[in-house]
Each structure stands twice: as structure tokens, then as C-alpha cells.
Short mmCIF file of C-alpha atoms in Angstrom, two decimals:
data_model
loop_
_atom_site.label_atom_id
_atom_site.label_comp_id
_atom_site.label_asym_id
_atom_site.label_seq_id
_atom_site.Cartn_x
_atom_site.Cartn_y
_atom_site.Cartn_z
CA MET A 1 -55.34 69.36 25.68
CA GLN A 2 -54.81 66.97 22.78
CA CYS A 3 -51.16 66.49 23.80
CA SER A 4 -52.15 65.84 27.40
CA TRP A 5 -54.40 62.82 26.82
CA LYS A 6 -51.91 61.28 24.40
CA ALA A 7 -49.16 61.67 26.99
CA VAL A 8 -51.37 60.01 29.63
CA ILE A 9 -51.98 57.02 27.35
CA LEU A 10 -48.25 56.67 26.61
CA LEU A 11 -47.39 56.82 30.32
CA ALA A 12 -50.04 54.20 31.10
CA LEU A 13 -48.69 51.86 28.43
CA ALA A 14 -45.11 52.37 29.66
CA SER A 15 -46.21 51.63 33.25
CA ILE A 16 -47.93 48.40 32.16
CA ALA A 17 -44.82 47.32 30.24
CA ILE A 18 -42.56 47.97 33.25
CA GLN A 19 -44.83 46.04 35.61
CA TYR A 20 -45.07 43.13 33.17
CA THR A 21 -41.26 42.97 32.89
CA ALA A 22 -40.85 43.07 36.68
CA ILE A 23 -43.40 40.30 37.21
CA ARG A 24 -41.72 38.09 34.58
CA THR A 25 -38.33 38.70 36.19
CA PHE A 26 -39.35 37.74 39.72
CA THR A 27 -41.48 34.76 38.75
CA ALA A 28 -39.12 33.21 36.21
CA LYS A 29 -37.44 29.96 37.27
CA PRO A 30 -33.72 30.33 38.01
CA PHE A 31 -31.56 28.68 35.39
CA HIS A 32 -29.57 26.56 37.84
CA ILE A 33 -32.51 24.53 39.12
CA CYS A 34 -32.27 20.88 38.20
CA PRO A 35 -35.42 19.31 36.81
CA VAL A 36 -35.26 16.04 38.71
CA PRO A 37 -38.24 15.63 41.09
CA ASN A 38 -37.39 14.41 44.58
CA PRO A 39 -39.55 13.89 47.69
CA LEU A 40 -37.16 16.01 49.73
CA ASN A 41 -36.48 18.67 47.14
CA CYS A 42 -39.93 19.43 45.67
CA GLY A 43 -41.13 18.42 42.20
CA LEU A 44 -40.44 21.09 39.65
CA GLY A 45 -43.15 20.33 37.12
CA GLN A 46 -42.59 20.73 33.40
CA GLU A 47 -39.01 21.65 32.54
CA THR A 48 -37.28 22.71 29.38
CA GLU A 49 -34.28 21.20 27.67
CA ALA A 50 -32.18 24.10 28.91
CA PHE A 51 -32.85 23.14 32.53
CA GLU A 52 -32.04 19.49 31.88
CA ARG A 53 -28.58 20.20 30.52
CA ILE A 54 -27.41 21.60 33.87
CA CYS A 55 -27.89 18.21 35.57
CA ASP A 56 -26.26 15.99 32.97
CA GLU A 57 -22.90 15.97 34.76
CA TYR A 58 -24.37 14.45 37.93
CA PRO A 59 -27.74 12.92 37.01
CA TYR A 60 -28.19 11.30 40.44
CA PHE A 61 -28.07 14.64 42.25
CA THR A 62 -31.18 16.81 42.46
CA TYR A 63 -30.94 20.52 43.04
CA ASN A 64 -31.33 21.67 46.60
CA VAL A 65 -34.64 23.51 46.15
CA SER A 66 -35.53 23.26 49.85
CA ARG A 67 -32.01 24.39 50.82
CA LYS A 68 -31.11 21.01 52.24
CA THR A 69 -27.93 21.67 54.20
CA HIS A 70 -24.92 19.37 54.13
CA ILE A 71 -22.03 19.47 56.60
CA LEU A 72 -18.36 18.63 56.20
CA ILE A 73 -16.37 18.36 59.44
CA LEU A 74 -12.75 18.98 58.50
CA ALA A 75 -9.80 18.49 60.85
CA THR A 76 -6.49 16.76 61.39
CA THR A 77 -6.18 13.56 63.41
CA ARG A 78 -6.76 14.00 67.17
CA SER A 79 -8.38 17.42 66.86
CA GLY A 80 -11.81 16.56 68.28
CA SER A 81 -13.53 15.79 64.96
CA SER A 82 -14.98 12.48 66.18
CA PHE A 83 -16.66 14.23 69.11
CA VAL A 84 -18.11 16.99 66.93
CA GLY A 85 -19.24 14.43 64.39
CA GLN A 86 -21.17 12.57 67.09
CA LEU A 87 -23.10 15.75 67.89
CA PHE A 88 -24.53 15.66 64.37
CA ASN A 89 -24.85 11.88 64.48
CA GLN A 90 -27.36 12.09 67.31
CA HIS A 91 -29.82 14.12 65.24
CA SER A 92 -32.57 11.93 63.80
CA ASP A 93 -32.65 13.84 60.50
CA VAL A 94 -28.91 13.63 59.80
CA PHE A 95 -27.23 10.87 57.83
CA TYR A 96 -23.71 10.71 59.25
CA LEU A 97 -20.63 9.04 57.76
CA PHE A 98 -17.33 8.53 59.56
CA GLU A 99 -14.19 8.88 57.43
CA PRO A 100 -15.39 7.51 54.06
CA LEU A 101 -12.14 8.73 52.48
CA TYR A 102 -10.37 5.99 54.43
CA HIS A 103 -11.29 3.62 51.61
CA VAL A 104 -9.88 5.95 48.95
CA GLN A 105 -6.66 6.23 50.92
CA THR A 106 -6.19 2.50 51.45
CA THR A 107 -7.04 1.72 47.80
CA LEU A 108 -5.04 4.39 45.98
CA ILE A 109 -2.22 5.53 48.27
CA PRO A 110 -0.35 2.19 48.40
CA ARG A 111 -0.18 2.37 44.62
CA LEU A 112 0.52 6.11 44.37
CA SER A 113 2.50 6.83 47.54
CA HIS A 114 5.89 6.51 45.81
CA SER A 115 4.77 8.13 42.60
CA LYS A 116 5.89 11.69 41.86
CA SER A 117 3.67 11.95 38.83
CA THR A 118 1.29 14.90 38.90
CA ALA A 119 -1.26 12.86 36.99
CA ASP A 120 -1.21 10.11 39.63
CA ARG A 121 -1.69 12.62 42.42
CA ARG A 122 -4.61 14.20 40.59
CA VAL A 123 -6.23 10.77 40.41
CA MET A 124 -6.27 10.55 44.20
CA LEU A 125 -7.44 14.14 44.65
CA GLY A 126 -10.19 13.75 42.08
CA ALA A 127 -11.33 10.45 43.57
CA SER A 128 -11.70 12.01 47.02
CA ARG A 129 -13.62 15.01 45.71
CA ASP A 130 -15.92 12.97 43.51
CA LEU A 131 -16.65 10.48 46.29
CA LEU A 132 -17.69 13.27 48.65
CA ARG A 133 -19.95 14.78 46.00
CA SER A 134 -21.55 11.39 45.39
CA LEU A 135 -22.11 10.71 49.08
CA TYR A 136 -23.80 14.07 49.57
CA GLY A 137 -26.10 12.99 46.75
CA CYS A 138 -26.81 9.73 48.64
CA ASP A 139 -25.09 7.69 45.94
CA LEU A 140 -23.45 5.17 48.27
CA TYR A 141 -22.88 2.75 45.41
CA PHE A 142 -19.99 4.98 44.33
CA LEU A 143 -18.21 4.02 47.56
CA GLU A 144 -18.26 0.34 46.61
CA SER A 145 -15.46 0.92 44.09
CA TYR A 146 -13.02 1.54 46.95
CA ILE A 147 -14.11 -1.12 49.47
CA LYS A 148 -11.84 -4.16 49.52
CA PRO A 149 -12.87 -6.89 49.01
CA PRO A 150 -15.63 -5.54 46.75
CA PRO A 151 -19.20 -5.82 48.07
CA VAL A 152 -21.25 -8.75 46.82
CA ASN A 153 -24.81 -7.91 45.78
CA HIS A 154 -24.29 -4.48 47.37
CA THR A 155 -23.57 -5.97 50.82
CA THR A 156 -20.33 -5.68 52.77
CA ASP A 157 -18.93 -6.00 56.27
CA LYS A 158 -15.84 -3.93 55.46
CA LEU A 159 -17.16 -0.38 55.69
CA PHE A 160 -14.75 1.52 57.91
CA ARG A 161 -16.26 2.35 61.32
CA ARG A 162 -19.78 1.50 60.20
CA GLY A 163 -20.86 1.44 63.87
CA ALA A 164 -19.96 5.10 64.31
CA SER A 165 -22.98 6.06 62.20
CA LYS A 166 -26.32 5.87 63.97
CA ALA A 167 -28.14 5.85 60.62
CA LEU A 168 -26.30 2.67 59.61
CA CYS A 169 -27.30 0.96 62.87
CA SER A 170 -30.99 1.85 62.73
CA PRO A 171 -34.00 0.85 60.58
CA PRO A 172 -34.26 0.38 57.65
CA VAL A 173 -30.55 -0.48 57.50
CA CYS A 174 -30.55 -2.61 60.67
CA ASP A 175 -33.66 -3.88 62.46
CA VAL A 176 -31.85 -5.29 65.52
CA PHE A 177 -32.14 -2.08 67.52
CA GLY A 178 -35.53 -0.49 68.12
CA PRO A 179 -36.36 3.23 67.90
CA SER A 180 -36.23 3.54 71.70
CA GLU A 181 -32.55 2.49 71.84
CA VAL A 182 -30.76 5.82 71.70
CA ASN A 183 -27.24 4.95 72.79
CA ILE A 184 -26.02 2.18 70.49
CA GLU A 185 -22.45 1.13 71.13
CA GLU A 186 -20.30 0.97 68.00
CA GLY A 187 -19.13 -2.57 68.75
CA ASP A 188 -22.68 -3.81 69.35
CA CYS A 189 -23.80 -2.39 66.02
CA VAL A 190 -21.02 -4.09 64.08
CA LYS A 191 -21.59 -7.39 65.89
CA LYS A 192 -25.39 -7.52 65.81
CA CYS A 193 -26.23 -5.79 62.53
CA SER A 194 -24.02 -8.12 60.48
CA THR A 195 -23.34 -7.07 56.88
CA LEU A 196 -24.25 -3.64 55.56
CA ASN A 197 -26.73 -3.48 52.70
CA MET A 198 -25.71 -0.47 50.60
CA THR A 199 -29.14 -0.25 48.98
CA LEU A 200 -30.83 0.10 52.38
CA ALA A 201 -28.16 2.58 53.42
CA THR A 202 -28.87 4.63 50.29
CA ASP A 203 -32.60 4.61 51.07
CA SER A 204 -31.89 5.74 54.64
CA CYS A 205 -29.75 8.59 53.34
CA LYS A 206 -32.48 9.79 50.98
CA GLU A 207 -35.06 9.76 53.78
CA ARG A 208 -33.02 12.17 55.91
CA ARG A 209 -32.79 15.86 55.25
CA HIS A 210 -29.07 16.40 55.85
CA VAL A 211 -25.80 14.56 55.31
CA ALA A 212 -22.83 15.12 57.63
CA ILE A 213 -19.40 13.70 56.85
CA LYS A 214 -16.33 13.79 59.05
CA ILE A 215 -12.89 13.60 57.41
CA VAL A 216 -9.23 13.99 58.36
CA ARG A 217 -7.90 12.56 55.10
CA VAL A 218 -8.55 15.40 52.66
CA PRO A 219 -5.52 15.38 50.28
CA GLU A 220 -5.58 19.09 49.45
CA ILE A 221 -7.92 21.63 50.97
CA GLY A 222 -8.03 23.53 47.68
CA ASP A 223 -9.94 20.63 46.14
CA LEU A 224 -12.87 21.39 48.43
CA LYS A 225 -13.47 24.67 46.59
CA ALA A 226 -15.41 22.92 43.84
CA LEU A 227 -17.71 21.35 46.44
CA VAL A 228 -18.29 24.60 48.31
CA GLU A 229 -19.12 26.48 45.12
CA ASP A 230 -21.53 23.79 43.86
CA PRO A 231 -25.04 25.26 44.44
CA ARG A 232 -26.57 21.78 44.44
CA LEU A 233 -24.73 20.84 47.64
CA ASN A 234 -25.32 23.87 49.88
CA LEU A 235 -22.25 22.67 51.76
CA LYS A 236 -21.17 24.12 55.10
CA ILE A 237 -17.66 23.33 56.37
CA ILE A 238 -16.77 23.14 60.06
CA GLN A 239 -12.99 23.31 60.41
CA LEU A 240 -11.57 22.32 63.78
CA VAL A 241 -8.27 23.78 64.96
CA ARG A 242 -6.37 22.55 68.01
CA ASP A 243 -3.05 23.50 69.58
CA PRO A 244 -0.48 21.37 67.69
CA ARG A 245 1.22 20.47 70.98
CA GLY A 246 -1.99 18.88 72.17
CA ILE A 247 -2.40 17.09 68.82
CA LEU A 248 1.11 15.63 69.00
CA SER A 249 0.74 14.60 72.64
CA SER A 250 -2.57 12.87 71.88
CA ARG A 251 -1.13 11.09 68.84
CA ILE A 252 1.85 9.85 70.87
CA GLU A 253 -0.48 8.14 73.32
CA THR A 254 -3.05 6.95 70.77
CA PHE A 255 -0.71 5.62 68.08
CA ARG A 256 1.96 4.25 70.39
CA ASP A 257 3.77 2.11 67.81
CA THR A 258 3.94 4.89 65.24
CA TYR A 259 5.28 7.42 67.74
CA ARG A 260 7.52 5.09 69.76
CA LEU A 261 10.63 7.25 69.22
CA TRP A 262 8.71 10.37 70.18
CA ARG A 263 7.71 8.74 73.50
CA ILE A 264 11.31 7.77 74.19
CA TRP A 265 12.48 11.31 73.42
CA ARG A 266 9.84 12.86 75.65
CA ALA A 267 10.80 10.54 78.52
CA THR A 268 14.54 11.15 78.23
CA ALA A 269 15.87 14.01 76.09
CA CYS A 270 12.78 16.25 76.11
CA PRO A 271 13.15 19.44 78.23
CA HIS A 272 11.26 19.42 81.53
CA ASP A 273 8.63 21.91 80.31
CA CYS A 274 7.63 19.83 77.27
CA ARG A 275 6.83 16.85 79.50
CA LYS A 276 4.04 18.88 81.09
CA VAL A 277 2.02 18.95 77.86
CA PRO A 278 -1.23 17.15 78.70
CA HIS A 279 -1.83 13.87 76.91
CA ARG A 280 -5.44 14.74 76.10
CA SER A 281 -7.63 17.81 76.28
#
């Protein structure tokens, strides 16, 4: 009997130790949570130095505690990406940007287009990747480095296709259109909203729960891996694929000067069957 009650006590102590370990495991804060409080991402209270080190690389970006979802619409030109992007653009809680990499392309490619240097190419690839990461963190000031001429006092009228973004044509960015005006024409936005205040645009981005970006100018798809694997972004990619014959036919009609020789070939030397390819679909 003496062995029995000792064994019971040992089992009880072992059970308590196991339960304590389990409770500590499930209630401990995950290491990858960033300690920067944010209205959208929940304040995290008192943090340790270990937690702070994980956010040093991108101090403007808070961890996605509430699983804030970001969307990247990836396609080639004339594949339907503008249409899909507008589906997200209509949502009141989505901050949508149309082709922000246009500015990287126009700034860096003229200088690097004839360069065969690997280092020069990596500059362009890294710039595109870092700009996307910054925009998903609502750091629109990062974009100013590529806008020509440079914004003055964080205001510019040179943002590419600014009118394609409903968020950039609505309060607080632009007070011309009221909340009841749902269908804002791109041209009306550019004409009536005047210059774009990047500070107000940044505030608008932070107020919305999701960021959607549409691009056709990604230099190398492999460079998106770092963005997809970043737990702070919670990035979802929508890749659009279209029949290349339809893409070419649409480009021939849309970019008539660029594809002038193609149009001549299709009208003269092209076999009869290839002339039946629809211009748009």
C-alpha cells in the first residue's frame, strides 16, 4: 500500500506538469508577430526585444494579425486583367492600384534596357519587388521615387491611371465626388480631382482592409516568391491566362502603331484561317 500512494502522487505531479506545458505551448505568442500596434491589425500589448527584431527590416509594415488579405492580379497585356481588377476596385474595403510598376519601368528600363549586366537587371527586379511590398504596407511615399517629375510636397498629377482606382477618386483623397456616386469615370476623376495628395492616399489605404494591385509588368515571376512567402503580407495571386492568339489579335488592334507590320501581314500574307481570329473576346 505504501508504494501505491507514492505512485499516485507521482502520477498526479506528472499530469500537472504535462498540462502546464500544454497550456504554455498553446497560449505563447508566435515568434513571427510584429509588435507594431495598428488599428486594423490589433494592438499586441507589451512585447519583448526578440519580437521587435523581426520587424526591423520593414518597420512600416505591421504583422497581419487579423489575416488582412492582399491580392495581386498577374497577367500579360490584353489578358483581361483590367476587367478583373475593376471587380476588386468596386469593393468599398479594397484599396486598388492600377499598374504601379509602370513608373519603375519608365524610370529604370530606358537606362537599363541595353545593359547586359546582371547587377543592373537585379536593380530593376529588386525595385519592382520592393515597391510592391511597400504598397501592400500602404507606404505610398516609396512610389514617389519613380514618379517623374518628382512630386512636390507629396502631391503629383503624374500617377499612371490614377482615375482607374476608385479609392483615389473618393474621400478623403478627393472630395469632388460624393459617397452616392458609384460609377466615376476615369477621365472625370483625373479632370475634377486635380493633383493627387500622396499623404491622403496613404491614409485612405490604411483605412481599408485589403490592397489589390494589378500588374502586367512583372520582370521575373520568380521574384514574386519572396512576397508570397512573407507572412506579413498574406498575399494571394490571381494569374490570368488567355489564348495567345486572342492576346495577339487584341494587341494588334489596341496598339496599332506597334503592330503595324502584323496588321499588314494578317491582311495580305496571313492564311485564310488566321484572319478569322476574333479581335477581342
